[in-house]
Amino acid sequence: MLEINNLHVEVENKEILSGIDLKIKAGEMHAIMGLNGSGKSTLSNAITGRENYNVTKGDITFKDESILEMEPNERALAGIFMSFQYPTVIPGVNNTYFLRAAVNAKKKYRGEKEYDAATFLKFVKSKLKEVEMDAKYLKRAVNEGFSGGEKKRNEMLQLLCLEPELAIMDETDSGLDIDALKIISRGINKYKNNSRSFLVITHYQRLLKYIEPDVVHVLIDGKIVKSGGKELALELEEKGYSWLES
Amino acid sequence: MDNNKNSVIDQRVKEEYKYGFITEIESDTLAPGISEETIHFISKKKKEPSWLLEWRLKAYRKWLKMKEPDWQNVNYDKIDYQDISYYSAPKKKELKSLDELDPELLKTYNKLGIPLDEQKMMNGIAVDAVFDSVSVATTFREELKSHGVIFCSFSEAAIDYPEIVKKYLGSVIPYTDNYFACLNSAVFTDGSFVFIPKGVKCPMELSTYFRINEAKTGQFERTLIIAEENSSVSYLEGCTAPMRDENQLHAAVVELVALDNATIKYSTVQNWFPGNPKTGAGGIYNFVTKRGLCAGQNSRISWTQVETGSAVTWKYPSCILKGDDSVGEFYSVALTNNLQQADTGTKMIHIGKNTKSTIISKGISAGKGQQTYRGEVKIMKSADNARNFSQCDSILIGDRCGAHTFPYIDVRNQSATMEHEASTSKIGEDQLFYCNQRGIDTEDAVSMIVNGFCKEVFNELPMEFAMEATKLMEVSLEGSVG
């Protein structure tokens, strides 16, 4: 599904990622763990095509096609979703309106009939239950006045509505209380299937108590220094990162 | 990425102004030039009472001694006032009913989305259509009359209701007020007149659509709205003009008077031709004086404007809060794209006790657009416990445009409460990326974010027009993505 080969990424002329190799097959869940500044968020931003994250070497392919020349919205339409670490507020833009615009953009891309307001409301309400979100959040402006946990649930709601094939969860566990963490984890577990993959980016292994990655990677100074199974996360929890540093 | 976005800009800049067509219609157009004869001619055409002619002439003589203002933060070529025609009217007048209206005119208004045929009209909105110098049609007059509401062209009002016109004309904006208001007082040709008698809530939205068609003409309309005790009215004006290479002057005057417990809500959707997006050639100079007088206790005047058109805009819809407990409001969205310039804002003059004013201004600059917010809040000595809240936000799209803010605050009474908030920001890269990451393309994202930014103001518009304003923003933003 996603293949990253020898990826080098610069931000403001400074190399942050120095040769990343990563292969995520359909139905797999990978976790990337690392300390602040190790390049975790740079990796997710490079995959999603954010401005100022310049790929200087290497390639990223999604479903066997290079995505480096694609605009961020084209990558999203192709099936890559990112749950943001800090979801932004868009004042004055109704949350339902935003969500419908996103879902309809995808429907249009696939050549499907777009939702009208009434049908969409029904659709979104069914998804709302899965993240145990109150309907009142639909009426607010996008992420405006949402607590940390509510923002993350809103991200999860968007994921469920957009049905991506690859979901990147960028520090989804930060700012979450234990109940919200469980709800989000349940959502991820339920959503995952043979054709949908996850890339979970996290600092701690807290989230990994509730979801089971197939592969865990450790990122230090822009390089993956070790990959392993789920037990690697536990090892990191016990020993910290220093034993892996060269 | 930057380059990609710039190419999107360039591509969208090519989109054209949608209302730029010209109506082929035979017109009675006065040769360019201004003199006392011009004024005699206009006044005679309008069959005006002699006091009005005298008033015009006084204004003209004053105007000759005045100097065109240059303090505003805009640049434009000097206007040659002798090169403007001050009167143009479609031929064939004296209509008995709308059926007699020239089909070309009907077509024009249909194209603009304003059917003048009452059966096809938008529900519950009465329209006065002003084409170049004259009002060509006013709908729903009879029905309004049954409620005692007078809604007609200014020219008719001067003949049919001379006492009311004489009493209020120039009472809020004297002809000496400023250069352009003075010029308007001398040569105004038509406009709308609204009178809401005591205790009447006007049963429908009133609106005027202004259309400049003839080349080399100026449009100088004059609107007067009077709301008597305990009455209320909501009025909306819309404006469009054809694309022409030369600049055209629009110098209007709008006066509002609200007596005790009366409410006037005045909304503007201004979409005059903004000029050629690349060269800046042509476009309307929109130099307008608008002022409302809250004359009575507990009266309320609310200005809402959506300014997306014109090459140069210069206007400050203001409120004089004379009556105790009166309320003035100004809600504004102004957008300058390509080479457009705007210097706009408001004045709130607090005279009465417990008077309240609210200013919400949203400026959007894109392309090479330059925009200035200029606002004055003045609390006079007599205005005990006056309150003002001002919020001025600007958003910049791209890095070739500018936003400027000049707030003037003058407080002469210690009991006043003043709040002022201001912000200027570039359209958020994080917001754009967030939308992009959800599959929404950059143009749609910009218009979504900008419309969200303007929402507080759009909420103040009558429902039908809030939708129109949203669409208008989308059209006007085309070519602005950066």
XYZ file of C-alpha atoms in Angstrom:
728
model
C 0.000 0.000 0.000
C 2.614 2.546 1.122
C 6.234 2.228 0.195
C 8.909 4.664 1.221
C 12.371 4.299 -0.243
C 15.471 6.084 0.947
C 13.457 9.194 1.810
C 15.348 12.390 2.594
C 13.350 15.418 3.679
C 14.488 18.964 4.341
C 12.675 21.654 6.258
C 14.061 25.169 5.846
C 17.222 23.737 4.296
C 17.875 21.457 7.201
C 17.755 17.718 6.669
C 15.300 16.141 9.093
C 14.817 12.702 7.559
C 17.912 10.938 6.291
C 17.012 7.862 4.346
C 13.786 6.303 5.567
C 12.683 2.924 4.248
C 9.233 1.735 5.146
C 6.783 -0.694 3.608
C 3.208 -0.985 4.832
C 1.078 -3.661 3.257
C -2.685 -3.579 3.005
C -4.264 -4.478 6.340
C -1.123 -3.798 8.348
C -0.690 -1.495 11.274
C 2.694 0.058 11.809
C 3.771 2.197 14.730
C 6.546 4.738 14.586
C 7.972 5.625 17.944
C 10.526 8.226 18.795
C 11.357 11.176 20.957
C 10.447 14.771 20.182
C 12.534 16.057 17.321
C 13.289 12.624 15.924
C 11.376 13.398 12.711
C 8.078 11.620 13.362
C 5.847 14.519 12.359
C 8.093 15.383 9.426
C 7.452 11.912 8.098
C 3.667 12.319 8.282
C 3.856 15.784 6.756
C 6.038 14.528 3.918
C 3.619 11.709 3.157
C 0.647 14.073 3.110
C 2.523 16.659 1.029
C 2.589 19.661 3.320
C 4.177 22.867 2.066
C 7.838 23.411 3.027
C 8.563 19.732 3.614
C 10.916 19.202 0.708
C 11.764 15.737 -0.448
C 15.369 15.925 -1.657
C 15.937 12.268 -2.362
C 14.038 9.007 -2.493
C 10.414 8.258 -3.238
C 7.024 7.636 -1.672
C 4.605 5.413 -3.521
C 1.003 4.781 -2.619
C -0.795 1.912 -4.308
C 2.278 1.503 -6.530
C 2.321 5.082 -7.772
C 4.685 7.832 -6.764
C 2.801 10.575 -4.973
C 5.590 13.150 -4.773
C 4.152 15.242 -7.602
C 0.621 15.128 -6.222
C -1.012 18.061 -4.424
C -2.010 17.452 -0.811
C -5.710 17.257 -1.678
C -4.980 14.743 -4.465
C -3.126 12.534 -2.012
C -6.088 12.772 0.347
C -8.514 11.864 -2.418
C -6.314 8.921 -3.380
C -6.936 7.529 0.110
C -4.372 8.963 2.534
C -5.779 10.460 5.705
C -3.972 12.075 8.576
C -5.390 12.544 12.024
C -3.677 15.760 13.112
C -1.740 16.126 16.291
C -3.132 19.647 16.662
C -6.310 19.915 14.579
C -6.764 23.517 13.481
C -9.773 25.720 14.227
C -11.654 27.178 11.261
C -13.838 29.950 12.691
C -17.279 30.423 11.199
C -17.198 27.192 9.190
C -19.807 24.767 10.412
C -18.423 21.349 11.293
C -21.111 19.457 9.363
C -20.646 21.716 6.351
C -16.913 21.094 6.401
C -17.323 17.361 6.739
C -19.834 17.221 3.920
C -17.546 19.263 1.658
C -14.774 16.756 2.370
C -16.936 13.685 1.868
C -18.462 15.131 -1.304
C -15.016 15.977 -2.694
C -14.191 12.309 -2.291
C -17.475 11.178 -3.794
C -16.930 13.449 -6.752
C -13.421 12.051 -7.191
C -14.828 8.554 -7.273
C -17.588 9.565 -9.668
C -20.301 8.919 -7.105
C -23.399 10.944 -6.373
C -22.741 13.674 -3.825
C -24.672 13.888 -0.583
C -27.377 16.473 -0.118
C -27.636 18.074 3.304
C -30.366 15.803 4.667
C -28.860 12.478 3.569
C -25.490 13.538 4.824
C -26.848 14.370 8.247
C -28.238 10.862 8.533
C -24.942 9.398 7.414
C -22.850 11.447 9.815
C -25.147 10.743 12.757
C -24.626 7.025 12.331
C -20.863 7.587 12.499
C -21.197 9.874 15.478
C -22.233 6.962 17.673
C -19.055 5.068 16.953
C -16.925 7.816 18.451
C -19.470 8.575 21.191
C -19.620 12.189 20.174
C -22.481 14.498 21.015
C -24.435 15.835 18.033
C -23.930 19.374 19.320
C -20.367 19.284 17.978
C -21.753 19.081 14.480
C -23.293 22.515 14.856
C -20.160 24.250 16.029
C -17.443 25.716 13.882
C -14.685 23.247 12.974
C -12.790 22.440 16.203
C -13.837 25.741 17.769
C -14.162 25.441 21.531
C -13.396 21.712 21.359
C -11.312 20.223 24.168
C -8.230 18.196 23.259
C -10.187 14.972 23.488
C -13.100 16.336 21.469
C -10.758 17.410 18.711
C -9.296 13.932 18.474
C -12.753 12.378 18.388
C -13.656 14.805 15.645
C -10.593 13.622 13.711
C -11.741 10.046 14.229
C -15.216 11.010 13.024
C -13.695 12.453 9.856
C -11.708 9.282 9.356
C -14.829 7.150 9.638
C -16.695 9.369 7.173
C -13.891 9.564 4.616
C -12.980 5.867 4.724
C -9.306 6.182 3.789
C -7.164 3.189 2.908
C -4.201 4.559 4.787
C -4.735 6.430 8.031
C -1.832 8.212 9.661
C -2.511 8.829 13.331
C -0.149 11.601 14.354
C 0.252 11.620 18.138
C -3.411 10.785 18.491
C -2.918 9.777 22.118
C -1.544 13.111 23.256
C -4.056 15.164 25.195
C -6.481 12.287 25.579
C -7.952 11.084 28.849
C -8.255 7.371 29.363
C -11.912 7.180 28.287
C -11.305 9.032 25.053
C -8.221 6.898 24.455
C -10.351 3.775 24.726
C -12.998 5.153 22.407
C -10.450 6.121 19.779
C -8.674 2.776 20.078
C -11.938 0.947 19.672
C -12.629 3.047 16.580
C -9.261 2.175 15.103
C -9.634 -1.516 15.835
C -13.084 -1.624 14.340
C -12.051 0.309 11.267
C -8.986 -1.768 10.501
C -9.481 -4.628 8.080
C -7.632 -6.496 5.354
C -7.622 -3.588 2.960
C -7.079 -0.703 5.360
C -3.734 0.184 6.863
C -2.598 2.365 9.725
C 0.546 4.273 10.477
C 0.466 5.234 14.136
C 2.926 7.858 15.248
C 3.447 8.065 18.937
C 5.731 9.116 21.669
C 4.585 6.672 24.293
C 3.324 3.153 24.150
C 0.149 4.148 26.020
C -2.010 3.864 22.913
C -0.370 0.552 22.044
C -2.011 -1.054 25.066
C -5.285 -0.829 23.218
C -4.275 -1.371 19.634
C -1.886 -3.974 18.327
C 0.618 -2.897 15.712
C 2.066 -5.541 13.456
C 5.383 -3.723 13.275
C 7.011 -1.154 15.533
C 9.736 1.150 14.207
C 12.021 3.310 16.273
C 12.951 6.640 14.752
C 16.031 8.451 15.988
C 17.598 11.485 14.296
C 15.720 10.976 11.066
C 16.526 7.326 10.661
C 14.722 4.115 11.527
C 17.225 2.429 13.831
C 15.255 -0.621 14.766
C 12.102 -2.431 13.713
C 10.386 -5.245 15.469
C 7.149 -6.678 16.723
C 4.829 -5.379 19.374
C 7.271 -6.374 22.110
C 9.649 -3.650 20.939
C 7.230 -1.056 22.275
C 7.295 -2.671 25.700
C 11.051 -2.806 25.631
C 11.133 0.916 24.856
C 8.843 1.596 27.757
C 11.193 -0.229 30.079
C 14.542 0.900 28.795
C 13.865 4.232 27.116
C 15.490 5.175 23.836
C 19.104 5.694 24.877
C 20.192 2.087 24.355
C 19.343 2.433 20.680
C 21.265 5.605 20.096
C 24.547 5.116 18.387
C 4.287 24.174 -3.983
C 4.441 27.970 -3.988
C 4.802 27.957 -7.732
C 1.866 25.681 -8.142
C -0.298 27.961 -6.095
C 0.821 30.995 -8.043
C -0.107 29.315 -11.279
C -3.523 28.666 -9.810
C -3.716 32.386 -9.075
C -2.797 33.325 -12.607
C -5.270 30.935 -14.030
C -8.125 32.138 -11.900
C -7.305 35.785 -12.482
C -8.491 35.248 -16.023
C -12.059 34.696 -14.896
C -14.249 37.520 -15.988
C -16.728 39.821 -14.306
C -20.084 38.224 -14.852
C -22.252 41.329 -15.045
C -20.119 43.132 -17.605
C -22.570 43.027 -20.492
C -23.971 46.170 -22.102
C -27.658 46.632 -22.821
C -28.365 47.894 -26.331
C -30.998 50.436 -25.639
C -31.774 53.844 -26.988
C -30.960 56.443 -24.407
C -31.461 60.068 -23.833
C -28.000 61.064 -22.777
C -26.887 64.558 -21.980
C -23.598 65.651 -23.531
C -20.722 65.511 -21.021
C -20.050 68.554 -18.902
C -21.284 70.293 -15.794
C -22.593 73.835 -15.470
C -25.640 75.614 -14.087
C -27.387 74.703 -17.355
C -26.787 71.024 -16.681
C -28.555 71.391 -13.367
C -31.432 73.350 -14.911
C -31.731 70.599 -17.505
C -31.871 67.792 -14.949
C -34.317 69.617 -12.742
C -36.566 70.362 -15.712
C -36.441 66.759 -16.942
C -37.570 65.709 -13.499
C -40.307 68.377 -13.404
C -39.012 69.375 -10.015
C -40.433 72.063 -7.748
C -38.399 75.247 -7.817
C -37.119 74.957 -4.238
C -35.326 71.804 -5.210
C -33.695 73.507 -8.180
C -32.555 76.287 -5.880
C -31.121 73.748 -3.455
C -29.222 72.064 -6.280
C -27.808 75.339 -7.490
C -26.666 76.302 -3.998
C -24.899 72.973 -3.778
C -23.291 73.463 -7.185
C -21.955 76.897 -6.288
C -20.547 75.527 -3.060
C -19.008 72.569 -4.898
C -17.145 74.863 -7.267
C -15.323 76.282 -4.252
C -14.510 72.920 -2.707
C -11.408 70.833 -3.157
C -11.441 67.150 -3.992
C -10.267 65.292 -0.873
C -6.925 63.533 -1.019
C -6.507 62.210 2.509
C -7.902 58.779 1.709
C -5.508 55.910 1.307
C -6.210 55.254 -2.379
C -4.693 56.279 -5.693
C -6.635 57.036 -8.839
C -6.341 59.195 -11.904
C -7.773 62.643 -11.554
C -11.405 62.802 -12.506
C -12.331 65.189 -15.315
C -15.756 66.380 -14.218
C -16.381 67.980 -17.577
C -15.980 64.602 -19.270
C -18.881 62.977 -17.466
C -22.455 62.937 -18.651
C -24.743 63.796 -15.767
C -27.949 62.459 -17.209
C -28.826 59.346 -19.128
C -32.202 57.679 -19.358
C -33.579 54.881 -21.483
C -36.007 56.357 -24.015
C -39.735 55.746 -23.785
C -40.948 56.986 -20.474
C -44.294 57.462 -18.761
C -44.972 53.837 -18.006
C -48.412 52.961 -16.763
C -47.505 49.425 -15.814
C -44.519 47.133 -15.830
C -45.818 45.497 -19.009
C -44.835 48.602 -20.901
C -41.244 48.372 -19.772
C -38.761 47.988 -22.609
C -38.148 44.248 -23.055
C -34.409 44.937 -23.248
C -34.568 46.390 -19.768
C -36.548 43.463 -18.449
C -33.960 41.178 -19.990
C -31.169 43.118 -18.332
C -32.654 42.743 -14.900
C -33.467 39.104 -15.520
C -29.827 38.523 -16.424
C -28.882 40.148 -13.174
C -31.214 37.760 -11.408
C -33.761 40.427 -10.546
C -37.037 39.716 -12.303
C -39.233 42.821 -12.287
C -42.307 40.823 -13.206
C -44.237 40.709 -9.924
C -45.449 37.161 -10.432
C -41.932 35.913 -10.783
C -40.571 38.041 -8.015
C -38.755 36.700 -5.061
C -41.325 36.303 -2.365
C -41.984 39.360 -0.337
C -39.320 41.650 -1.725
C -40.269 44.905 -3.363
C -37.761 46.219 -5.899
C -36.956 49.638 -7.279
C -34.769 49.338 -10.369
C -32.565 52.302 -11.235
C -31.013 52.252 -14.699
C -28.373 54.916 -15.268
C -30.056 58.138 -14.131
C -33.640 57.038 -13.679
C -35.790 54.631 -11.796
C -37.352 52.322 -14.393
C -39.639 50.241 -12.247
C -40.842 49.866 -8.717
C -42.697 46.706 -7.817
C -45.352 45.992 -5.185
C -46.149 49.660 -4.773
C -49.867 49.202 -4.373
C -49.565 46.538 -1.748
C -47.117 48.655 0.216
C -49.382 51.657 -0.079
C -52.190 49.740 1.619
C -49.933 49.618 4.680
C -49.182 53.313 4.361
C -45.632 52.624 3.197
C -44.337 54.866 0.447
C -41.714 53.267 -1.780
C -41.006 55.081 -5.013
C -38.272 56.750 -6.996
C -36.809 59.903 -5.560
C -37.986 61.913 -8.571
C -41.581 60.920 -7.987
C -41.291 61.659 -4.290
C -40.081 65.188 -4.991
C -43.293 65.796 -6.933
C -45.782 63.719 -4.934
C -44.511 64.212 -1.369
C -42.674 67.530 -1.470
C -43.263 68.326 2.231
C -41.581 65.167 3.452
C -38.725 65.475 0.989
C -38.193 69.130 1.815
C -38.181 68.398 5.525
C -35.613 65.625 5.437
C -33.478 66.169 2.328
C -30.030 67.207 3.487
C -31.046 66.969 7.139
C -28.533 64.240 7.850
C -25.994 64.998 5.143
C -26.048 68.719 4.351
C -24.937 69.576 0.835
C -21.849 71.188 2.366
C -20.787 67.900 3.956
C -18.041 66.835 1.600
C -16.920 67.200 -1.991
C -18.747 64.191 -3.419
C -21.918 64.649 -1.363
C -21.977 68.251 -2.538
C -21.598 67.208 -6.174
C -24.365 64.676 -5.676
C -26.642 67.336 -4.183
C -26.182 69.413 -7.319
C -26.654 66.739 -9.960
C -28.393 63.750 -8.385
C -30.775 62.171 -10.842
C -32.721 59.484 -9.071
C -32.707 56.982 -6.280
C -35.211 55.516 -3.894
C -37.521 57.117 -1.411
C -38.982 55.213 1.504
C -41.381 56.474 4.129
C -42.662 54.213 6.885
C -45.425 55.868 8.900
C -45.906 55.641 12.653
C -46.368 52.178 14.067
C -45.941 50.305 10.783
C -43.625 47.359 10.423
C -42.879 47.282 6.713
C -44.404 43.970 5.548
C -41.665 43.133 3.040
C -38.015 43.637 2.298
C -37.436 46.689 0.150
C -34.609 46.756 -2.308
C -33.100 48.863 -5.042
C -30.948 47.583 -7.847
C -28.648 50.123 -9.397
C -27.293 49.544 -12.843
C -24.921 51.810 -14.748
C -25.183 51.112 -18.474
C -24.299 54.100 -20.658
C -20.639 54.898 -21.257
C -19.178 58.073 -19.807
C -22.069 58.580 -17.469
C -21.816 59.068 -13.783
C -24.388 57.704 -11.434
C -25.487 60.088 -8.744
C -28.372 58.625 -6.895
C -29.885 59.815 -3.721
C -31.766 57.663 -1.283
C -33.838 58.906 1.597
C -35.435 56.619 4.148
C -37.601 57.862 6.967
C -38.954 55.604 9.670
C -41.467 57.308 11.928
C -42.136 56.438 15.574
C -42.401 52.709 16.350
C -41.895 51.645 12.756
C -39.347 49.398 11.146
C -37.959 48.613 7.717
C -35.285 46.487 6.114
C -33.820 47.792 2.872
C -31.264 46.339 0.530
C -29.362 47.798 -2.400
C -27.439 45.944 -5.062
C -25.233 47.407 -7.773
C -23.658 46.221 -11.028
C -22.190 47.852 -14.129
C -20.864 46.797 -17.552
C -17.187 46.343 -18.229
C -15.808 49.466 -19.823
C -12.287 50.668 -20.330
C -12.799 54.062 -18.793
C -13.524 54.690 -15.148
C -17.003 55.703 -14.176
C -17.959 57.720 -11.157
C -20.638 56.659 -8.747
C -21.201 59.303 -6.100
C -24.317 58.472 -4.135
C -25.813 59.900 -0.990
C -27.965 57.902 1.380
C -29.738 59.527 4.308
C -31.628 57.621 6.962
C -33.785 59.079 9.699
C -35.158 56.952 12.546
C -37.573 58.516 15.025
C -38.518 57.166 18.494
C -38.371 53.375 18.715
C -37.892 53.055 14.949
C -35.514 50.581 13.347
C -33.858 50.862 9.955
C -31.742 48.060 8.631
C -29.834 49.009 5.501
C -27.909 46.352 3.619
C -25.675 46.779 0.597
C -24.313 44.207 -1.759
C -21.988 46.243 -3.929
C -20.650 44.556 -7.020
C -19.785 47.366 -9.419
C -17.320 46.467 -12.171
C -13.905 46.320 -10.452
C -11.854 47.123 -13.546
C -9.630 44.913 -15.639
C -8.006 42.479 -13.220
C -4.602 42.731 -14.918
C -4.248 46.267 -16.194
C -6.650 47.925 -13.791
C -8.272 49.756 -16.712
C -11.842 50.849 -16.142
C -13.963 50.082 -13.147
C -16.197 52.166 -10.954
C -15.067 54.846 -8.544
C -17.462 54.265 -5.700
C -17.397 57.471 -3.655
C -20.421 57.335 -1.468
C -21.703 59.203 1.567
C -24.092 57.302 3.797
C -25.290 58.440 7.158
C -28.136 57.623 9.476
C -29.624 59.766 12.192
C -31.031 58.003 15.214
C -33.140 61.037 15.969
C -35.505 59.480 18.450
C -35.241 57.693 21.728
C -34.488 53.994 21.489
C -34.089 54.174 17.717
C -31.803 51.837 15.883
C -29.900 52.013 12.611
C -27.947 49.107 11.298
C -25.658 49.207 8.260
C -24.557 45.956 6.706
C -22.339 46.088 3.662
C -20.722 43.536 1.438
C -18.325 45.404 -0.808
C -16.759 43.228 -3.452
C -16.800 45.388 -6.568
C -15.510 48.789 -7.759
C -11.989 49.817 -8.686
C -11.843 52.305 -5.842
C -14.196 52.421 -2.875
C -14.446 55.312 -0.462
C -17.336 55.137 1.958
C -18.103 55.308 5.642
C -21.729 54.512 6.457
C -22.191 56.256 9.772
C -24.635 56.736 12.609
C -25.409 59.822 14.617
C -26.809 58.541 17.889
C -28.759 61.545 19.019
C -31.728 59.939 20.771
C -31.162 58.505 24.236
C -30.769 54.712 24.261
C -30.328 54.665 20.496
C -28.241 51.978 18.841
C -25.948 52.118 15.808
C -24.452 49.110 14.104
C -21.993 48.634 11.277
C -21.256 45.225 9.846
C -18.908 45.187 6.913
C -17.200 42.762 4.630
C -14.931 44.367 2.085
C -12.914 42.429 -0.420
C -10.198 43.837 -2.640
C -8.742 41.519 -5.234
C -6.397 42.142 -8.178
C -5.871 45.920 -8.377
C -8.873 47.027 -6.348
C -8.523 49.597 -3.586
C -10.875 50.350 -0.741
C -10.821 52.856 2.078
C -13.916 52.127 4.083
C -15.262 52.033 7.608
C -17.721 53.942 9.703
C -18.317 56.785 12.109
C -20.344 56.425 15.275
C -21.169 59.730 16.891
C -22.634 59.294 20.373
C -24.688 62.263 21.566
C -27.602 60.754 23.539
C -27.365 58.989 26.895
C -26.932 55.214 27.053
C -26.250 55.041 23.346
C -24.647 51.914 22.031
C -22.676 51.155 18.899
C -21.185 48.021 17.443
C -18.648 47.855 14.638
C -17.677 44.574 13.043
C -15.413 44.980 10.039
C -13.935 42.132 8.038
C -11.430 43.042 5.377
C -10.107 40.588 2.838
C -7.203 41.535 0.589
C -6.039 39.352 -2.254
C -4.019 39.761 -5.430
C -2.521 43.246 -5.289
C -5.585 44.620 -3.525
C -5.125 47.387 -0.985
C -7.537 47.901 1.800
C -7.929 50.398 4.582
C -10.304 50.318 7.503
C -10.943 53.829 8.779
C -13.317 54.256 11.659
C -14.173 56.942 14.120
C -15.965 56.558 17.420
C -16.803 59.837 19.047
C -18.369 60.057 22.488
C -19.691 63.582 23.068
C -19.913 65.218 26.467
C -23.654 64.655 26.687
C -23.420 60.898 26.029
C -23.462 59.432 29.513
C -22.859 55.694 29.718
C -22.184 55.317 26.027
C -20.776 52.016 24.888
C -18.883 51.002 21.820
C -17.568 47.682 20.721
C -15.305 47.582 17.664
C -13.765 44.597 16.030
C -11.678 44.940 12.890
C -10.211 41.844 11.369
C -8.194 41.626 8.194
C -7.146 38.609 6.296
C -4.446 38.623 3.635
C -4.353 36.152 0.786
C -0.972 35.969 -0.913
C 1.911 38.342 -0.326
C 1.239 41.155 -2.778
C -1.738 42.757 -1.046
C -2.052 45.090 1.903
C -4.327 45.838 4.845
C -4.270 49.055 6.844
C -6.266 50.109 9.879
C -6.901 53.647 11.104
C -9.166 53.706 14.127
C -9.910 57.125 15.647
C -11.352 57.211 19.127
C -12.462 60.470 20.692
C -13.993 60.225 24.162
C -15.249 63.340 25.903
C -17.308 61.677 28.612
C -15.631 59.610 31.314
C -18.557 57.208 31.761
C -18.034 55.674 28.318
C -17.113 52.035 27.826
C -14.979 51.344 24.791
C -13.730 48.051 23.490
C -11.567 47.681 20.438
C -10.239 44.462 18.999
C -8.217 44.163 15.852
C -6.401 41.420 14.067
C -4.537 40.971 10.813
C -3.526 37.570 9.634
C -2.471 35.771 6.529
C -4.925 33.136 5.499
C -3.761 30.270 7.649
C -1.428 27.786 5.979
C -2.541 25.344 8.666
C -6.189 25.893 7.800
C -5.551 25.456 4.090
C -3.519 22.318 4.651
C -6.169 20.916 6.967
C -8.795 21.372 4.251
C -6.453 19.988 1.580
C -5.734 16.955 3.710
C -9.458 16.263 3.767
C -9.552 16.320 -0.028
C -10.857 19.877 -0.439
C -8.949 21.779 -3.116
C -7.271 25.084 -2.395
C -9.794 27.352 -4.133
C -12.722 25.778 -2.327
C -10.774 25.888 0.904
C -10.039 29.609 0.527
C -13.628 30.474 -0.158
C -14.760 28.290 2.733
C -12.309 29.895 5.145
C -13.112 33.422 3.952
C -16.835 32.833 4.157
C -16.344 31.531 7.680
C -14.335 34.657 8.464
C -17.240 36.798 7.219
C -19.984 34.815 8.854
C -20.753 37.264 11.644
C -21.506 39.885 9.017
C -23.382 37.631 6.598
C -25.621 36.610 9.473
C -26.831 40.213 9.562
C -28.030 40.146 5.955
C -31.618 39.254 5.068
C -31.741 35.514 4.440
C -32.097 35.562 0.652
C -29.111 37.838 0.333
C -26.852 35.990 2.733
C -26.749 33.175 0.183
C -26.107 35.654 -2.592
C -23.285 37.235 -0.614
C -21.664 33.862 -0.033
C -21.749 33.152 -3.768
C -20.504 36.621 -4.572
C -17.500 36.107 -2.328
C -16.675 32.919 -4.184
C -16.849 34.650 -7.549
C -14.874 37.664 -6.348
C -12.200 35.492 -4.791
C -11.548 33.668 -8.014
C -7.950 34.210 -8.875
C -6.923 35.054 -5.366
C -5.527 31.779 -4.162
C -2.068 32.119 -2.759
